[in-house]
mmCIF file with all atom_site columns, C-alpha atoms in Angstrom:
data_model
loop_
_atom_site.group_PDB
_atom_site.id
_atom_site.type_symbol
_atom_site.label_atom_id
_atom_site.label_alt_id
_atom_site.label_comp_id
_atom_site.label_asym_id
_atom_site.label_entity_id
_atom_site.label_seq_id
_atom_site.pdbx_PDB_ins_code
_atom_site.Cartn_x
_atom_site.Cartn_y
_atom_site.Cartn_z
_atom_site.occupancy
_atom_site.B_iso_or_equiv
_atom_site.pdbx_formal_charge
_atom_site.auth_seq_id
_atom_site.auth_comp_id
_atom_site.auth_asym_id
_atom_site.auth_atom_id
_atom_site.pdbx_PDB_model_num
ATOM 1  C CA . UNK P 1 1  ? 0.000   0.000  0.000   1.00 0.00 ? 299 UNK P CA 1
ATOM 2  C CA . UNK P 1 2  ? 2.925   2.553  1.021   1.00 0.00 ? 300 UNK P CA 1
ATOM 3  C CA . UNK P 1 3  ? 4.108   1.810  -2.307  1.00 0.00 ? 301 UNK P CA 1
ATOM 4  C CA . UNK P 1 4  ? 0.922   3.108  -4.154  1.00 0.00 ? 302 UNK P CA 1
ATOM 5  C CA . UNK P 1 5  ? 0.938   5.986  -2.484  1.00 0.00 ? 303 UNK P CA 1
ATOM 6  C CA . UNK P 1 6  ? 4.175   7.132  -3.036  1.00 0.00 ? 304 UNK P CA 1
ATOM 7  C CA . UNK P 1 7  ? 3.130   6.195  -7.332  1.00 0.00 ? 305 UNK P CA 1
ATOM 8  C CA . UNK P 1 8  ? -0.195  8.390  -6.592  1.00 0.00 ? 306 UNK P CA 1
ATOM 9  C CA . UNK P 1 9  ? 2.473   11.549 -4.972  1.00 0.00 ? 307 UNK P CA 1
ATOM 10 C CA . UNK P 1 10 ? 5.073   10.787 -7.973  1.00 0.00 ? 308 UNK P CA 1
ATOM 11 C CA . UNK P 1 11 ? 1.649   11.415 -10.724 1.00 0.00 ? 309 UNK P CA 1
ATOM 12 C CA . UNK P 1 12 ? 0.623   14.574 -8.716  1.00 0.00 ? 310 UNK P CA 1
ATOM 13 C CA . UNK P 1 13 ? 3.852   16.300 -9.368  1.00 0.00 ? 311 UNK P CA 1
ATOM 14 C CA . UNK P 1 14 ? 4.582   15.181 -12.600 1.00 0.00 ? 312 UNK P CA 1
ATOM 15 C CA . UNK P 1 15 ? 0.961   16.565 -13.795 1.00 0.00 ? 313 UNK P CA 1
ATOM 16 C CA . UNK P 1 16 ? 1.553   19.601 -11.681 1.00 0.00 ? 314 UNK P CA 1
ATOM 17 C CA . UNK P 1 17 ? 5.180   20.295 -13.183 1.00 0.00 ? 315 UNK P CA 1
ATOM 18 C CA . UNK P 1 18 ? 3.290   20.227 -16.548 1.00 0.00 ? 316 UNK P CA 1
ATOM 19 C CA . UNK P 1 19 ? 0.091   21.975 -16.064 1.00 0.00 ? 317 UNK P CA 1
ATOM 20 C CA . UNK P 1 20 ? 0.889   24.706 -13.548 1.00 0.00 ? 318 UNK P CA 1
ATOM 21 C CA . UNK P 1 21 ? 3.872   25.944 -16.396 1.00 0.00 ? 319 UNK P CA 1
ATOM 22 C CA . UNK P 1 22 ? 1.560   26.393 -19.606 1.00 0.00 ? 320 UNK P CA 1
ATOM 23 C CA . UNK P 1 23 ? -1.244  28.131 -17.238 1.00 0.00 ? 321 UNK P CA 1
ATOM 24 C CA . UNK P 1 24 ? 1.155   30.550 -16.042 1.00 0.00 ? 322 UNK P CA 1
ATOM 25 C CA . UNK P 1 25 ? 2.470   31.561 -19.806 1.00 0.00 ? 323 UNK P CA 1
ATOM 26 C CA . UNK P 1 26 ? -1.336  31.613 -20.643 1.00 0.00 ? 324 UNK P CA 1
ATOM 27 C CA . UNK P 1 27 ? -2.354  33.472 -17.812 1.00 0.00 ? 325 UNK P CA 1
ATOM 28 C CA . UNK P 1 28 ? -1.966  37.102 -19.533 1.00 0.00 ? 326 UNK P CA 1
ATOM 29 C CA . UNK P 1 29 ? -4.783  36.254 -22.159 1.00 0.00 ? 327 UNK P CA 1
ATOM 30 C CA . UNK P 1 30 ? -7.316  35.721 -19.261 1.00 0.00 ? 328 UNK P CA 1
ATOM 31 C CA . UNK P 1 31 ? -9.657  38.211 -18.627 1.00 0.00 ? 329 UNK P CA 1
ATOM 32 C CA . UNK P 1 32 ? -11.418 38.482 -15.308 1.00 0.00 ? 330 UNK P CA 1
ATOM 33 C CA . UNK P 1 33 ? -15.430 37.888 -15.382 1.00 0.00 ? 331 UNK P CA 1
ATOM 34 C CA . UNK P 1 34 ? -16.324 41.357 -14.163 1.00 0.00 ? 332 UNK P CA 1
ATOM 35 C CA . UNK P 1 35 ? -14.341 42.984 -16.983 1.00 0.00 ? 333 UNK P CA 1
ATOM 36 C CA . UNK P 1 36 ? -16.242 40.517 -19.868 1.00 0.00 ? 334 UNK P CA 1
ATOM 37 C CA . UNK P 1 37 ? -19.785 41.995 -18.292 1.00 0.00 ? 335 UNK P CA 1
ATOM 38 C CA . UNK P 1 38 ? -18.565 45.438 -18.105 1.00 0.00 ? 336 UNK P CA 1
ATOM 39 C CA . UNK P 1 39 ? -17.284 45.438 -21.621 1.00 0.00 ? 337 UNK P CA 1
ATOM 40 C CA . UNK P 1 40 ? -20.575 43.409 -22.908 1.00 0.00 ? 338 UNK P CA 1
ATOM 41 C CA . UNK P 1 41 ? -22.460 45.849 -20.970 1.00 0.00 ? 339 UNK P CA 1
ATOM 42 C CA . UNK P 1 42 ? -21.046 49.065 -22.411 1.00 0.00 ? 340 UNK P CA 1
ATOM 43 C CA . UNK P 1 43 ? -21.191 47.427 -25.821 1.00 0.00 ? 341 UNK P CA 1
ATOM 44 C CA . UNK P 1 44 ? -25.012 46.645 -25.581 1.00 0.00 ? 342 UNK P CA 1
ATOM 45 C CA . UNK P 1 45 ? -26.094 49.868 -23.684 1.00 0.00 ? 343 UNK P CA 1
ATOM 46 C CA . UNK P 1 46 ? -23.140 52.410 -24.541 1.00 0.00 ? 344 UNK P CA 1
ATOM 47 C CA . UNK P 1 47 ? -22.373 54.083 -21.249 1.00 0.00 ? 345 UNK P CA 1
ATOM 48 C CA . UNK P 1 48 ? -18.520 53.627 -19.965 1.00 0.00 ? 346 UNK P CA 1
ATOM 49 C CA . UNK P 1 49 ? -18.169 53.042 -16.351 1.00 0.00 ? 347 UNK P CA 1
ATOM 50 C CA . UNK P 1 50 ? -17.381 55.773 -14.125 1.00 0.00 ? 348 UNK P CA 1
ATOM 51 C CA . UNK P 1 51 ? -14.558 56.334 -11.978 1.00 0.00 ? 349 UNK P CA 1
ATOM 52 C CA . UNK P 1 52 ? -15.736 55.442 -8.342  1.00 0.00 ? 350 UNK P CA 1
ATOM 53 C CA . UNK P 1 53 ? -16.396 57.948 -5.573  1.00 0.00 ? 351 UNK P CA 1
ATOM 54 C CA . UNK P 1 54 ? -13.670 56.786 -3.163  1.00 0.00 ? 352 UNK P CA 1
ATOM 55 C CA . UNK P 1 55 ? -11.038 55.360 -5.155  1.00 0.00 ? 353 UNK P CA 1
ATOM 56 C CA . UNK P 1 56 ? -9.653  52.479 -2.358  1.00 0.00 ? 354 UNK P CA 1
ATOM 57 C CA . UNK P 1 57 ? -7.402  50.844 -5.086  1.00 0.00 ? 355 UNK P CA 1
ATOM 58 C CA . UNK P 1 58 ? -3.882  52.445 -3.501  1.00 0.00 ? 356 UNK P CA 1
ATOM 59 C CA . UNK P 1 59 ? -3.244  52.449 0.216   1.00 0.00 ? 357 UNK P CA 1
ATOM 60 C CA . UNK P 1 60 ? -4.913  50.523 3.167   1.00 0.00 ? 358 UNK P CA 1
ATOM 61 C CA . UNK P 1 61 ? -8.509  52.382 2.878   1.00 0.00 ? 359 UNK P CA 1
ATOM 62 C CA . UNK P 1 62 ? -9.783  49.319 1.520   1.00 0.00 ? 360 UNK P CA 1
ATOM 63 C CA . UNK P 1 63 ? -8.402  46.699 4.274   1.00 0.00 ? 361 UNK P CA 1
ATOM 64 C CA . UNK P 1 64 ? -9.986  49.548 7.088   1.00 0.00 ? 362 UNK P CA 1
ATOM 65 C CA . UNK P 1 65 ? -13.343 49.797 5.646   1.00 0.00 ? 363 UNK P CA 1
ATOM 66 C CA . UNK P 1 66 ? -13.477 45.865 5.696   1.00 0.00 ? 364 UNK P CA 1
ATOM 67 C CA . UNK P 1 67 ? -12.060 45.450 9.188   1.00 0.00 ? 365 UNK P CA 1
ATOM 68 C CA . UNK P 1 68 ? -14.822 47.805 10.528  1.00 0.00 ? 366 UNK P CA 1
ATOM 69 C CA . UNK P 1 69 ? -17.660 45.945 8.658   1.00 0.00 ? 367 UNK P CA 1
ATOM 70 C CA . UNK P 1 70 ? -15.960 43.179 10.239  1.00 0.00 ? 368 UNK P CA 1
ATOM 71 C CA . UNK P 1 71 ? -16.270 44.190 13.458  1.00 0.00 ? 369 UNK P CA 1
ATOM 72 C CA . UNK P 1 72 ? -19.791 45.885 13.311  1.00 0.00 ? 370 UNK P CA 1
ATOM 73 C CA . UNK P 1 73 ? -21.108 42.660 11.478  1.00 0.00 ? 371 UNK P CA 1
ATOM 74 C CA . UNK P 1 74 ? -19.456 40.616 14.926  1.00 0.00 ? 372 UNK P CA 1
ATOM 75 C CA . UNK P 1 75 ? -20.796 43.213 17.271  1.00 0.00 ? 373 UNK P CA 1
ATOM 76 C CA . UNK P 1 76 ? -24.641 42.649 15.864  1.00 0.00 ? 374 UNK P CA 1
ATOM 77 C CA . UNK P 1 77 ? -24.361 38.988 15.888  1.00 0.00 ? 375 UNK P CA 1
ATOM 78 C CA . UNK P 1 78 ? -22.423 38.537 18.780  1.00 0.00 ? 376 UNK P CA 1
ATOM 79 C CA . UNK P 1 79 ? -25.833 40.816 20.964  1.00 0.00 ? 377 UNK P CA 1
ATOM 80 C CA . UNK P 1 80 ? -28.085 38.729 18.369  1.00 0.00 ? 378 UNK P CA 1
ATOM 81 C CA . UNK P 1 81 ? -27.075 35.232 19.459  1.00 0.00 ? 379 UNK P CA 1
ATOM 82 C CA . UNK P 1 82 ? -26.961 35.970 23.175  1.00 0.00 ? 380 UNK P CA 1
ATOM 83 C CA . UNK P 1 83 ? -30.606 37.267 22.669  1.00 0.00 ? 381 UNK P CA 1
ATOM 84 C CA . UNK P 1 84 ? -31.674 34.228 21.223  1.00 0.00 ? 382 UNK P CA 1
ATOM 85 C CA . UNK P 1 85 ? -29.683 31.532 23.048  1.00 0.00 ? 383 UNK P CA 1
ATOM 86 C CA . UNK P 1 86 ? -29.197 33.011 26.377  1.00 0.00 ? 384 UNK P CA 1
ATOM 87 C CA . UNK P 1 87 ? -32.217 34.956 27.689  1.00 0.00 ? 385 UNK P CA 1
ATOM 88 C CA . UNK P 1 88 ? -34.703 31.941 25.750  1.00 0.00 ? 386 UNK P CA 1
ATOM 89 C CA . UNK P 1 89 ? -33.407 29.572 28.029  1.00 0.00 ? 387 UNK P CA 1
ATOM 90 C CA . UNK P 1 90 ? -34.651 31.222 30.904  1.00 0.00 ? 388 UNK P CA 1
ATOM 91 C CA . UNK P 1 91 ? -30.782 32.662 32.282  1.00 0.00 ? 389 UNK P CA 1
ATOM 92 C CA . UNK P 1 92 ? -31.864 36.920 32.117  1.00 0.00 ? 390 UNK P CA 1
ATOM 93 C CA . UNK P 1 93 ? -28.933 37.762 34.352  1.00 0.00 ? 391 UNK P CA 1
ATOM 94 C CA . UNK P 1 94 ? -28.636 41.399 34.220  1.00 0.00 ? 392 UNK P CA 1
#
């Protein structure tokens, strides 16, 4: 049995050392799935996107805003689930 598994490791990596290669040369003729709509979209309606409001694309504006949703989305549930589990059991310890 040891032995097939070490066959089964060997076939992994050989298929990865192929594959990974030829998708990384490939990988600049991708294009994301939100940039195919967007295009398609301007195409079939003809209005170009606009630049956003709040551009969070340089610096750590982005990672902030999410780390304070974060933490107000944990606040709410955290209150919300010791509503429901803890004072419906009977336990309203103030």
């Amino acid at each position: 049995m040891p032995n097939m598994i070490k066959k089964l490791i060997l076939g992994l990596v050989i298929m990865a050392s192929i594959t990974v290669p030829s998708m990384v040369l490939a990988a600049d003729q991708w294009q994301g799935t939100d940039d195919m709509v967007d295009s398609r979209m301007e195409e079939i309606i003809g209005v170009s996107a606009k630049e956003p409001l709040i551009d969070i694309s340089q610096g750590n504006l982005g990672l902030f805003l999410f780390t304070a949703g974060g933490f107000a989305a944990g606040a709410v549930v955290g209150y919300q689930w010791r509503r429901l589990f803890h004072e419906k059991a009977g336990n309203v310890d103030d």
